[in-house]
mmCIF file of C-alpha atoms and ligand atoms in Angstrom:
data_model
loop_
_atom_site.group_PDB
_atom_site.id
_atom_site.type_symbol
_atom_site.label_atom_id
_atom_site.label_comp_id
_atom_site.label_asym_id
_atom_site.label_seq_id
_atom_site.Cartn_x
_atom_site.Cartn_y
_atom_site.Cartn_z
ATOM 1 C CA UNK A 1 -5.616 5.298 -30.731
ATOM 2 C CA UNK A 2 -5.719 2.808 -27.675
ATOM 3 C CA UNK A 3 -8.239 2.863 -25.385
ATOM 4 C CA UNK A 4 -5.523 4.628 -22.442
ATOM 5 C CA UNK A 5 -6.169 7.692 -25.074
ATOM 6 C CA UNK A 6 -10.050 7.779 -25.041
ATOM 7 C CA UNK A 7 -10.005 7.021 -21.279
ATOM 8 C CA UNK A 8 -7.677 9.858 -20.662
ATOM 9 C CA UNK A 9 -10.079 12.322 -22.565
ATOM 10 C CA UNK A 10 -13.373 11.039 -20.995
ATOM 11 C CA UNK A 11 -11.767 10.958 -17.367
ATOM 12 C CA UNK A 12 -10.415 14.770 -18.023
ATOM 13 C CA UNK A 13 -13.549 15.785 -18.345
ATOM 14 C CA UNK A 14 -15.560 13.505 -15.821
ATOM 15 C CA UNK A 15 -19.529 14.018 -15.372
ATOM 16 C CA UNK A 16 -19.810 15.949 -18.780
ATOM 17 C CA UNK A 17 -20.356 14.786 -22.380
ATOM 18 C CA UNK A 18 -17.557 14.561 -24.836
ATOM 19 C CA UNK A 19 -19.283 14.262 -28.757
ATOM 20 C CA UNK A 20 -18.077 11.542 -30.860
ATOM 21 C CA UNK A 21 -16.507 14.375 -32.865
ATOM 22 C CA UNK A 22 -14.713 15.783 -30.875
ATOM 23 C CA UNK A 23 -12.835 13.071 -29.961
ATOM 24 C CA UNK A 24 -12.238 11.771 -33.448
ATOM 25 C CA UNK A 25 -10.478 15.017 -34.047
ATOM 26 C CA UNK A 26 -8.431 15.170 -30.918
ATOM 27 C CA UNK A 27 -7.072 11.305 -31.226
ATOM 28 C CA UNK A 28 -7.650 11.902 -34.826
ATOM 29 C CA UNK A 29 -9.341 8.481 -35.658
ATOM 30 C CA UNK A 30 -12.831 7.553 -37.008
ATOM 31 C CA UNK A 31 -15.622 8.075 -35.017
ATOM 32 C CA UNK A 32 -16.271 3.811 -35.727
ATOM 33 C CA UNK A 33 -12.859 3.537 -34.013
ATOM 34 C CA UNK A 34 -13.793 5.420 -30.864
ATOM 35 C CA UNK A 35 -17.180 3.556 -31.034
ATOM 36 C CA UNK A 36 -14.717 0.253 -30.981
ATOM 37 C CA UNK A 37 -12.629 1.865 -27.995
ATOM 38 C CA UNK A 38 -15.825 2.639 -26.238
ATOM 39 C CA UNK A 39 -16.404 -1.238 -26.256
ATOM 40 C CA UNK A 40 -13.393 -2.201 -25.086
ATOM 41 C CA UNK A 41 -13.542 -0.223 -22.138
ATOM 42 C CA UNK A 42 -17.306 -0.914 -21.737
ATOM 43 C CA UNK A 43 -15.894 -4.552 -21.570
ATOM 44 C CA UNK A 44 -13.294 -3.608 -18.468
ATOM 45 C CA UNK A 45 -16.118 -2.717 -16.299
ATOM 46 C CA UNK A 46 -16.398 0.801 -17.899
ATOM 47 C CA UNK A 47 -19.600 2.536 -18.386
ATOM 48 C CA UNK A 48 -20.109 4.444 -20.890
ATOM 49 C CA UNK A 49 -22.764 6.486 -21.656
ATOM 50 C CA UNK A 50 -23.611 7.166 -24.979
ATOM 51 C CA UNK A 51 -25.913 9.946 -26.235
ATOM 52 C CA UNK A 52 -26.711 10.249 -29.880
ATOM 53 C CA UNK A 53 -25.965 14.369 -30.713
ATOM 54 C CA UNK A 54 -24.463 14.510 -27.066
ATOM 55 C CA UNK A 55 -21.721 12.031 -27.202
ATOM 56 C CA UNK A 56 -20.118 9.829 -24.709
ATOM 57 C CA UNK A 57 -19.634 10.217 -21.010
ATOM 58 C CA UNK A 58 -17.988 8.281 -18.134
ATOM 59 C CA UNK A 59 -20.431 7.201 -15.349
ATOM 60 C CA UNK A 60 -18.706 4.244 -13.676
ATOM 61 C CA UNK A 61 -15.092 2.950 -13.393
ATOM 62 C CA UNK A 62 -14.511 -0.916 -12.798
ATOM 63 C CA UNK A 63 -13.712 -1.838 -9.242
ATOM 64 C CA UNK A 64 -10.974 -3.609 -10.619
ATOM 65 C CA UNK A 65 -7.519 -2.414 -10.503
ATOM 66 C CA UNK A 66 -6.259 -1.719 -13.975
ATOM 67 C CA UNK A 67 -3.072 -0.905 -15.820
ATOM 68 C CA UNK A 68 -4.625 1.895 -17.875
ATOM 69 C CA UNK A 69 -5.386 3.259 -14.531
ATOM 70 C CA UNK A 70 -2.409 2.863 -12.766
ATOM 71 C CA UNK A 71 0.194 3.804 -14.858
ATOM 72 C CA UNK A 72 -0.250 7.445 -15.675
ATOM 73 C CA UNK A 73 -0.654 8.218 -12.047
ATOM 74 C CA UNK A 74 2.862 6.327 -11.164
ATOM 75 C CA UNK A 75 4.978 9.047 -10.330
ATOM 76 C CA UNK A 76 8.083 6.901 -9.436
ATOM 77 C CA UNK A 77 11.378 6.162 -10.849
ATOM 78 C CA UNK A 78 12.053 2.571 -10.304
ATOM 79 C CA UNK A 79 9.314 1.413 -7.745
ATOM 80 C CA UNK A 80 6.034 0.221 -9.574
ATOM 81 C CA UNK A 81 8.084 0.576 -12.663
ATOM 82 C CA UNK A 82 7.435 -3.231 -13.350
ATOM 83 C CA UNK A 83 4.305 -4.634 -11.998
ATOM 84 C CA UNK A 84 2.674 -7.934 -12.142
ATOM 85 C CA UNK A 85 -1.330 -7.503 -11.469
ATOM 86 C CA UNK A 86 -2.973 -10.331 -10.373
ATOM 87 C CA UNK A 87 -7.068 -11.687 -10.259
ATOM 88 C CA UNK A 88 -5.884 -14.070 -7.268
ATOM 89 C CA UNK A 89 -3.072 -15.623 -5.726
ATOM 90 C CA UNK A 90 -2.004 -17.376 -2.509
ATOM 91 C CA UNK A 91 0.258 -14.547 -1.259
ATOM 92 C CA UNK A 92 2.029 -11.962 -3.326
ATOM 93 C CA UNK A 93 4.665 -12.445 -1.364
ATOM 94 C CA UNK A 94 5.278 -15.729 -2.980
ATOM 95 C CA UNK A 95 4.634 -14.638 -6.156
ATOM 96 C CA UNK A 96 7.604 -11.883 -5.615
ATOM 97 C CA UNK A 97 9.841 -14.264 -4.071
ATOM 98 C CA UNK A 98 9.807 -16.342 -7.295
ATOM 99 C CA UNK A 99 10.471 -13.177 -9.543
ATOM 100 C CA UNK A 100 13.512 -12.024 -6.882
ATOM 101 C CA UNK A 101 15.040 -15.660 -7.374
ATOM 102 C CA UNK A 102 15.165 -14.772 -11.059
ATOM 103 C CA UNK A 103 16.768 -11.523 -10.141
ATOM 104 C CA UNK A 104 14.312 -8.794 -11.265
ATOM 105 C CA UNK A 105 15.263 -5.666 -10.283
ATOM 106 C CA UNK A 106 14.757 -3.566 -6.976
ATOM 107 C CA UNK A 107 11.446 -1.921 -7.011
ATOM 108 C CA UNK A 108 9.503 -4.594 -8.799
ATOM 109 C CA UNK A 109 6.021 -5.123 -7.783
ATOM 110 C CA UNK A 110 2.859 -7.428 -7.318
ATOM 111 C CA UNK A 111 -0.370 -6.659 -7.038
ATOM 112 C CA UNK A 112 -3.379 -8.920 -6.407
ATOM 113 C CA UNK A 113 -7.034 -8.907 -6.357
ATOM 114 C CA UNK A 114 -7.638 -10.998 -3.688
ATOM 115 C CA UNK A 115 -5.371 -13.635 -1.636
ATOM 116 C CA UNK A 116 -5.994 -17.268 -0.508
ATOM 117 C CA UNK A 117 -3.105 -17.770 2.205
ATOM 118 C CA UNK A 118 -2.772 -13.932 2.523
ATOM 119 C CA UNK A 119 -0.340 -14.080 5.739
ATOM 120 C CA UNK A 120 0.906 -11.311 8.520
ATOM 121 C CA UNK A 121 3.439 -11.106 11.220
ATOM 122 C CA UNK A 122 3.507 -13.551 13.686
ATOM 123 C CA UNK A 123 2.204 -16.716 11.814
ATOM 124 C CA UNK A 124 -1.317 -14.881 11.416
ATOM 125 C CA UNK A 125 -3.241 -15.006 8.385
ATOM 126 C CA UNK A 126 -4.485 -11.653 6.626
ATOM 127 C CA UNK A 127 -8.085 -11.184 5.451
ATOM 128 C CA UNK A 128 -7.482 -10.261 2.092
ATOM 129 C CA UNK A 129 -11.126 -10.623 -0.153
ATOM 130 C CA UNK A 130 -11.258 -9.719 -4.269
ATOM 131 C CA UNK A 131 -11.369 -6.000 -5.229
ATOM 132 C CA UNK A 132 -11.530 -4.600 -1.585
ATOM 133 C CA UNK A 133 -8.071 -3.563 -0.417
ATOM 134 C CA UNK A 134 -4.670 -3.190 -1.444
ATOM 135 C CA UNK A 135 -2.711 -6.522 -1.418
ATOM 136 C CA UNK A 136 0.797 -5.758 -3.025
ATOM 137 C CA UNK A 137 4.718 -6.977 -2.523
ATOM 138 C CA UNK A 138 7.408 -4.283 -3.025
ATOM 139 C CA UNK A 139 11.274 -5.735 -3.810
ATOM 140 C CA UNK A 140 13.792 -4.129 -2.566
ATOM 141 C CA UNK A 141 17.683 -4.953 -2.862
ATOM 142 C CA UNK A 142 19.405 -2.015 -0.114
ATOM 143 C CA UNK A 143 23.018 -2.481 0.439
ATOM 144 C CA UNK A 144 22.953 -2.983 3.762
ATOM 145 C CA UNK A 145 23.339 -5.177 6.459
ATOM 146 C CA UNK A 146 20.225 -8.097 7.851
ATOM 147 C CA UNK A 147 19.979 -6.793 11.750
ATOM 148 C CA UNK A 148 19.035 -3.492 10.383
ATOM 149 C CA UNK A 149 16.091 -4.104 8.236
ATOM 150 C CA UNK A 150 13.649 -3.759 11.212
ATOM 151 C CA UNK A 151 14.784 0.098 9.889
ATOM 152 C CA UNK A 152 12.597 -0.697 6.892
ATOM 153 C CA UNK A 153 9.555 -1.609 8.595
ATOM 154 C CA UNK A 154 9.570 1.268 10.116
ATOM 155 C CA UNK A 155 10.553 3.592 6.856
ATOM 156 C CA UNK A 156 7.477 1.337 5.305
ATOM 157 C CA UNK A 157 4.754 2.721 8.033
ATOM 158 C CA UNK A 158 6.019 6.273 7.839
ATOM 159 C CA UNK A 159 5.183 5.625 3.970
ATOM 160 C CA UNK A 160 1.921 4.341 4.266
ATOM 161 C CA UNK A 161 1.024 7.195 6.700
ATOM 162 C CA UNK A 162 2.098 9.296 4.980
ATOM 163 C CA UNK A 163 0.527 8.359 1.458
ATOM 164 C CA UNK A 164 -3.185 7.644 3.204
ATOM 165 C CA UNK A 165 -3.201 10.933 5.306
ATOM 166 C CA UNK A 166 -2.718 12.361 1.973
ATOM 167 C CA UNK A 167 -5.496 10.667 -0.175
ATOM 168 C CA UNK A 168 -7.627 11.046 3.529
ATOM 169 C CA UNK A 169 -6.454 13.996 5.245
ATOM 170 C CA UNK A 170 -9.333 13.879 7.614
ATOM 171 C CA UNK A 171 -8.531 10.612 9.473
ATOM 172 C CA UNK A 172 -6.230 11.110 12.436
ATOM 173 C CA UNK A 173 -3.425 7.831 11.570
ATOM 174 C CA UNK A 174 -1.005 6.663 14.168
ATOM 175 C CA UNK A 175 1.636 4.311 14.236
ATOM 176 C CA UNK A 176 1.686 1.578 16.573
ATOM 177 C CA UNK A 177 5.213 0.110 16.750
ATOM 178 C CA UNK A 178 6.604 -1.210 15.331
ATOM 179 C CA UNK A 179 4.923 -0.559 12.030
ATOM 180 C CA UNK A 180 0.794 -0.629 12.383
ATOM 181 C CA UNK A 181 -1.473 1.593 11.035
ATOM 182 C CA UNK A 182 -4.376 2.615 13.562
ATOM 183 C CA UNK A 183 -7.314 4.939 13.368
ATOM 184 C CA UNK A 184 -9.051 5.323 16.337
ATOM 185 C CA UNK A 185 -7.135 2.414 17.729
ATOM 186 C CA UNK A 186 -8.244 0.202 15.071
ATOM 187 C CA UNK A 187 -5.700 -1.329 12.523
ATOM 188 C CA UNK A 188 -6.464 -0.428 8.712
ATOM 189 C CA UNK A 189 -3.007 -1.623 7.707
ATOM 190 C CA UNK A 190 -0.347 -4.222 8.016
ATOM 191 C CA UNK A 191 2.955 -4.664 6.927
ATOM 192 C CA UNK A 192 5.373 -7.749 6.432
ATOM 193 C CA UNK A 193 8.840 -7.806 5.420
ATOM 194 C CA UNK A 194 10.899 -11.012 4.556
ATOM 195 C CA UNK A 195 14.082 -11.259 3.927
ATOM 196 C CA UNK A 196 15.937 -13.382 2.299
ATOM 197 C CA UNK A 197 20.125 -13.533 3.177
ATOM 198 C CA UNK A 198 23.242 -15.518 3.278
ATOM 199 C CA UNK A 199 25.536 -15.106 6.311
ATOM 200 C CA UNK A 200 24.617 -11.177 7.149
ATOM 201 C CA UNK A 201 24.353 -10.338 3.497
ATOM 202 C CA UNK A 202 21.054 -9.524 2.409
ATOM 203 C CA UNK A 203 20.151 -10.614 -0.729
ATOM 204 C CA UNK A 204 16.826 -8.808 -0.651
ATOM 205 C CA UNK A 205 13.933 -7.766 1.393
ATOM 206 C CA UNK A 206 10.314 -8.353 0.179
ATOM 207 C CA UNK A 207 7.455 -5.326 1.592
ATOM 208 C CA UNK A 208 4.506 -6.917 2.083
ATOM 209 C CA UNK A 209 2.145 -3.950 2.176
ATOM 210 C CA UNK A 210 -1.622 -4.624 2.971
ATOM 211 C CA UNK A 211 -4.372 -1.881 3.082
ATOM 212 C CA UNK A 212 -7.983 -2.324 4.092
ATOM 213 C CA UNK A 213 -8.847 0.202 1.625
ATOM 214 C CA UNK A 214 -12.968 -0.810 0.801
ATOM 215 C CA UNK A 215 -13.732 -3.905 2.871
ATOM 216 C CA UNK A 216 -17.220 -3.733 4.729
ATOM 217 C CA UNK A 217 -17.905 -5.067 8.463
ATOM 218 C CA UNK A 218 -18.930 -8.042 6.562
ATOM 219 C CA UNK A 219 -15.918 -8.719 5.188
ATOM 220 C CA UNK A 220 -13.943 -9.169 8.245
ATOM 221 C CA UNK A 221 -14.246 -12.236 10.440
ATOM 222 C CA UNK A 222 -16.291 -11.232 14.032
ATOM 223 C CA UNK A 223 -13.609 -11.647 16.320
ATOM 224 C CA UNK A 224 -11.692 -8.647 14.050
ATOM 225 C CA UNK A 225 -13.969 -6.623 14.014
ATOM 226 C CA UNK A 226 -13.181 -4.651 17.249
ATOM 227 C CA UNK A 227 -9.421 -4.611 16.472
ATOM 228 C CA UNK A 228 -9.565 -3.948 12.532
ATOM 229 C CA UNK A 229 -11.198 -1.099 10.346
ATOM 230 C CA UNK A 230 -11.267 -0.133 6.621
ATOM 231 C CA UNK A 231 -10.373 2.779 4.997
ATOM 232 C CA UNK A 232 -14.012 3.459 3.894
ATOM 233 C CA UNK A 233 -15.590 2.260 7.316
ATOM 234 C CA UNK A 234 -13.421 5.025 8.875
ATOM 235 C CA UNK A 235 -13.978 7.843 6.059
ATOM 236 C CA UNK A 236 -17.226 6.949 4.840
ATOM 237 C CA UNK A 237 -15.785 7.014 1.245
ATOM 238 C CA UNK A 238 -14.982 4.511 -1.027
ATOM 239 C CA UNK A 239 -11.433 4.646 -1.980
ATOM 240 C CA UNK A 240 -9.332 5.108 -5.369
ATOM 241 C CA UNK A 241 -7.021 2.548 -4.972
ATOM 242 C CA UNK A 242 -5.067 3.276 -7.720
ATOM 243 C CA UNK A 243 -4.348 6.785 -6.681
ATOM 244 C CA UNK A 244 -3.690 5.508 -3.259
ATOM 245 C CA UNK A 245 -0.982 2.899 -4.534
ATOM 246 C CA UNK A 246 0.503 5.243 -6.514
ATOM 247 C CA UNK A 247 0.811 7.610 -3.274
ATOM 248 C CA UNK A 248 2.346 4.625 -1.823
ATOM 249 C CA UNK A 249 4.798 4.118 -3.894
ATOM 250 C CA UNK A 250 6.032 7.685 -3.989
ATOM 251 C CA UNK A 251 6.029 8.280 -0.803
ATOM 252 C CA UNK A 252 8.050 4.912 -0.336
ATOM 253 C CA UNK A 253 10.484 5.712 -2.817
ATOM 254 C CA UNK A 254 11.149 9.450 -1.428
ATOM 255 C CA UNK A 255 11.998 7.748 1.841
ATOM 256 C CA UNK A 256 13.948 5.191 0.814
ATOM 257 C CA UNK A 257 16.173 7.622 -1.502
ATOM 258 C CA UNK A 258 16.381 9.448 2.013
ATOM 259 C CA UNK A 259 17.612 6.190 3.768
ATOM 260 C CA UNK A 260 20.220 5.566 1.373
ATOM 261 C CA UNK A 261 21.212 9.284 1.373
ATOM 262 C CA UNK A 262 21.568 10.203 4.876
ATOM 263 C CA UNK A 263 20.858 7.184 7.255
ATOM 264 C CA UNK A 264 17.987 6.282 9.724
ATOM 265 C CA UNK A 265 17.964 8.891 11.591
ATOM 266 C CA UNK A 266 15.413 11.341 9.240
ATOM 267 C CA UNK A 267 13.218 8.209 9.202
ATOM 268 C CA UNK A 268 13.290 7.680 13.019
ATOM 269 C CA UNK A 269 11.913 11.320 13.607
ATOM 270 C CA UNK A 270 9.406 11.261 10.964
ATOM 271 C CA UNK A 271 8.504 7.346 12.802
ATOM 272 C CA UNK A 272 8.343 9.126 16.021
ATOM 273 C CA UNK A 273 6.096 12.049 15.075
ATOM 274 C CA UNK A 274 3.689 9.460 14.140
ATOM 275 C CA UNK A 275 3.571 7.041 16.417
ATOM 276 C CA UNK A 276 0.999 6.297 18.949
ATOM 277 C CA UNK A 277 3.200 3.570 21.217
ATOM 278 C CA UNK A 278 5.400 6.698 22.663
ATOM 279 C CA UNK A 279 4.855 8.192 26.040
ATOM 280 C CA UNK A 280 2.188 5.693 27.385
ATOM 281 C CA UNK A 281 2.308 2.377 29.176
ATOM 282 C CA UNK A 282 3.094 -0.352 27.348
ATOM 283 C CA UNK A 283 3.341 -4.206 27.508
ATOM 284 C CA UNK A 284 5.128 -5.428 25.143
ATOM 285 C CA UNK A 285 5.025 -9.319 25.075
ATOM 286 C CA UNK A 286 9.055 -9.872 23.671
ATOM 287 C CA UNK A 287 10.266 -13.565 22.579
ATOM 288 C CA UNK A 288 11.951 -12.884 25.913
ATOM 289 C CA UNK A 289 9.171 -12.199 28.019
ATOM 290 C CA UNK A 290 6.541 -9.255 29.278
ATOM 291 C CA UNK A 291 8.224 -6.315 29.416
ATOM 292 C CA UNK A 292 5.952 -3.236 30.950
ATOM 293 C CA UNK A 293 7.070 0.480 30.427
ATOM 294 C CA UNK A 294 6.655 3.792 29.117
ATOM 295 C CA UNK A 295 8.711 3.886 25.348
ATOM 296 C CA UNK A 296 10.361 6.836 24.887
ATOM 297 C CA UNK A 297 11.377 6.483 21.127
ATOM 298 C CA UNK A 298 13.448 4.611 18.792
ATOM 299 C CA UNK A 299 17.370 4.236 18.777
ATOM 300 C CA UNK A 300 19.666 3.934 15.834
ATOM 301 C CA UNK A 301 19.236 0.339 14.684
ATOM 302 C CA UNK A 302 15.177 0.956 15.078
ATOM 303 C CA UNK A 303 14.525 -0.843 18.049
ATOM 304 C CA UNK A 304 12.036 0.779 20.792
ATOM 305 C CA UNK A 305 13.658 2.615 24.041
ATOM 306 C CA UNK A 306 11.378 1.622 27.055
ATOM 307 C CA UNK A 307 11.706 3.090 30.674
ATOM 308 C CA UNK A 308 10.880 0.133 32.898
ATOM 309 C CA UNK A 309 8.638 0.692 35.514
ATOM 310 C CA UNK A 310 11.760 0.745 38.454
ATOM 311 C CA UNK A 311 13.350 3.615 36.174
ATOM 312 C CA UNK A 312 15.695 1.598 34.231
ATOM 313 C CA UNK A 313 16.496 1.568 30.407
ATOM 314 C CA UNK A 314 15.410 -1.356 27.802
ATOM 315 C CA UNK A 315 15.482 -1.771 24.239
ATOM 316 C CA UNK A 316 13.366 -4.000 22.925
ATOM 317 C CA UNK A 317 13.535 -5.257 19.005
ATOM 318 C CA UNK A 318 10.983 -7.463 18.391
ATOM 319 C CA UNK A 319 7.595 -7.524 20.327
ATOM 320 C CA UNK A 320 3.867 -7.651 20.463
ATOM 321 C CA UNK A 321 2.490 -4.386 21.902
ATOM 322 C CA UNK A 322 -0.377 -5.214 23.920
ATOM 323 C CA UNK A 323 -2.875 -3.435 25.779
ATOM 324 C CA UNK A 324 -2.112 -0.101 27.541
ATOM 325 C CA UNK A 325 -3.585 1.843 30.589
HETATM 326 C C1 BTN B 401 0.572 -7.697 9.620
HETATM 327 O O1 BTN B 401 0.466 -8.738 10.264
HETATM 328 O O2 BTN B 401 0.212 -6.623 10.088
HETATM 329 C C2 BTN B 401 1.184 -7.713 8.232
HETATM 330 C C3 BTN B 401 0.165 -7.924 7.157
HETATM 331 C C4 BTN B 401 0.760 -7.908 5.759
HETATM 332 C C5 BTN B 401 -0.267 -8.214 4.687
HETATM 333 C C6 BTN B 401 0.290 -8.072 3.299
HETATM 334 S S1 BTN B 401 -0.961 -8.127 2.055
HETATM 335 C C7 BTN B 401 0.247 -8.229 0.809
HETATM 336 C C8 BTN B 401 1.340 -9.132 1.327
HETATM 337 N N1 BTN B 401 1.022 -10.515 1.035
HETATM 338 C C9 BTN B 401 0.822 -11.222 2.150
HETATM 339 O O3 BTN B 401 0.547 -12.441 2.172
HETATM 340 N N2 BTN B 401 0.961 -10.444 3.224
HETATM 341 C C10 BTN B 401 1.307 -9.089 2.866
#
């Protein structure tokens, strides 16, 4: 028996007591062996209540992301498949970088529990503290060409939408482009992708996917705090990260088996459902210069459609979207 098995049994039936009998028989052990399973979960931040003639019951799960946890809820084929869960690092990004040198496969993962030099688009660093959010880098090798994966940042948000407005159907998300998660106008999620290429070739991309899943006011720095929002500070709930990775990473897959199937364009109307950039007046602050307009949605490569304000056309690829009104 491993302690996955016991932790299986006790989380199937959640709140109510499960006698040391009964769970020798069904993982057919000892009842010292459960006792010695019971420990070693105890020890992971489990606890475990143990009533003599009642039996055991699970009152508290570790805040701490763990494998046992994790793993039966993957529901994936490749991505999460192999997974590298870290206490702390500087960036995950780094740490998958290293791995994609050595040429793991597409799909391979790192999580961590908190990051130093956590980092986000435009040279900004990302508040990242131990056992709050979701701090993970996705690998992935698609066969196609560098100017088109701004298509993936997009394909990323519609997956993180998606997967969060399933674990929290109640909050209203929106996508800001090109691939920010807002509620209420407040960002809850970030994504980063690097690439790494030779000529136009892409070697591979790494998704840097962060989610403010449990962080309190206190956790962000003041000037954030009228720009950024948690998970739980918009919900009121604490949530299972686990579960919510593993939505992730479904969700991510799906789409990207999409992508390679039929193109961008599913992904650019699911994008544009979502987003909360179309239809209003924008400035977007390009490497280029302020552009102001209304954008009217995406076109093929994934760049962002604008009608200028003397009724002209623009397409604008990379941008800060700043305030509208
Ligand atoms: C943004 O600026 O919106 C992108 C933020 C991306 C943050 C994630 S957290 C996991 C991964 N590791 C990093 O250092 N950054 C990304």
């Amino acid at each position: 028996m491993s302690k996955a098995n016991l932790l299986s049994l006790l989380e199937e039936r959640e709140g109510q007591y499960v006698s040391g009998e009964e769970i020798s028989r069904a993982l057919n052990v000892s009842r010292t062996a459960v006792w010695k399973q019971v420990r070693k979960l105890e020890a992971d931040g489990y606890r475990i209540e143990a009533v003599p003639r009642l039996g055991y019951r699970l009152t508290a799960k570790p805040s701490r992301l763990t494998l046992q946890e994790l793993l039966p809820k993957l529901q994936t084929t490749s991505f999460g498949r192999r997974l590298t869960l870290l206490d702390v690092t500087d960036s995950t990004q780094n740490e998958l970088r290293k791995l994609a040198e050595q040429g793991v496969a597409e799909g391979t993962l790192v999580i961590a529990e908190q990051q130093t030099s956590g980092r986000g688009r435009m040279g900004r660093s990302w508040v990242s503290p131990f056992g709050k959010g979701i701090w993970m880098s996705l690998l992935l090798r698609p066969p196609v060409s560098l100017p088109l994966t701004p298509q993936l940042t997009l394909l990323a948000a519609v997956a993180l939408s998606r997967a969060i407005s399933q674990q929290l159907p109640e909050l209203d998300i929106g996508i800001k482009w090109p691939n920010d998660l807002l509620v209420g106008g407040k960002k809850i999620s970030g994504i980063l992708l690097e690439s790494a290429a030779e000529d136009e070739r892409l070697n591979y991309v790494v998704v840097g996917l962060g989610i403010s899943a449990n962080l309190e006011a206190g956790d962000y720095p003041e000037e954030l705090l009228d720009k950024a929002i948690s998970l739980k500070m918009a919900s009121g709930e604490s949530v299972d990260r686990s579960a919510l990775i593993a939505s992730v990473l479904e969700q991510f897959e799906q789409l990207y088996k999409l992508y390679l199937e039929q193109g961008f364009a599913p992904i650019r109307t699911l994008w544009e459902a979502r987003s909360v950039t179309l239809g209003k007046r924008t400035e977007l602050y390009t490497p280029q210069g302020k552009v102001v307009g209304v954008p009217l949605g995406l076109d093929e490569m994934g760049g962002l459609r604008v009608e200028l304000e003397d009724g002209s056309l623009r397409t604008v690829y990379s941008a800060e979207v700043g305030a509208s009104g």
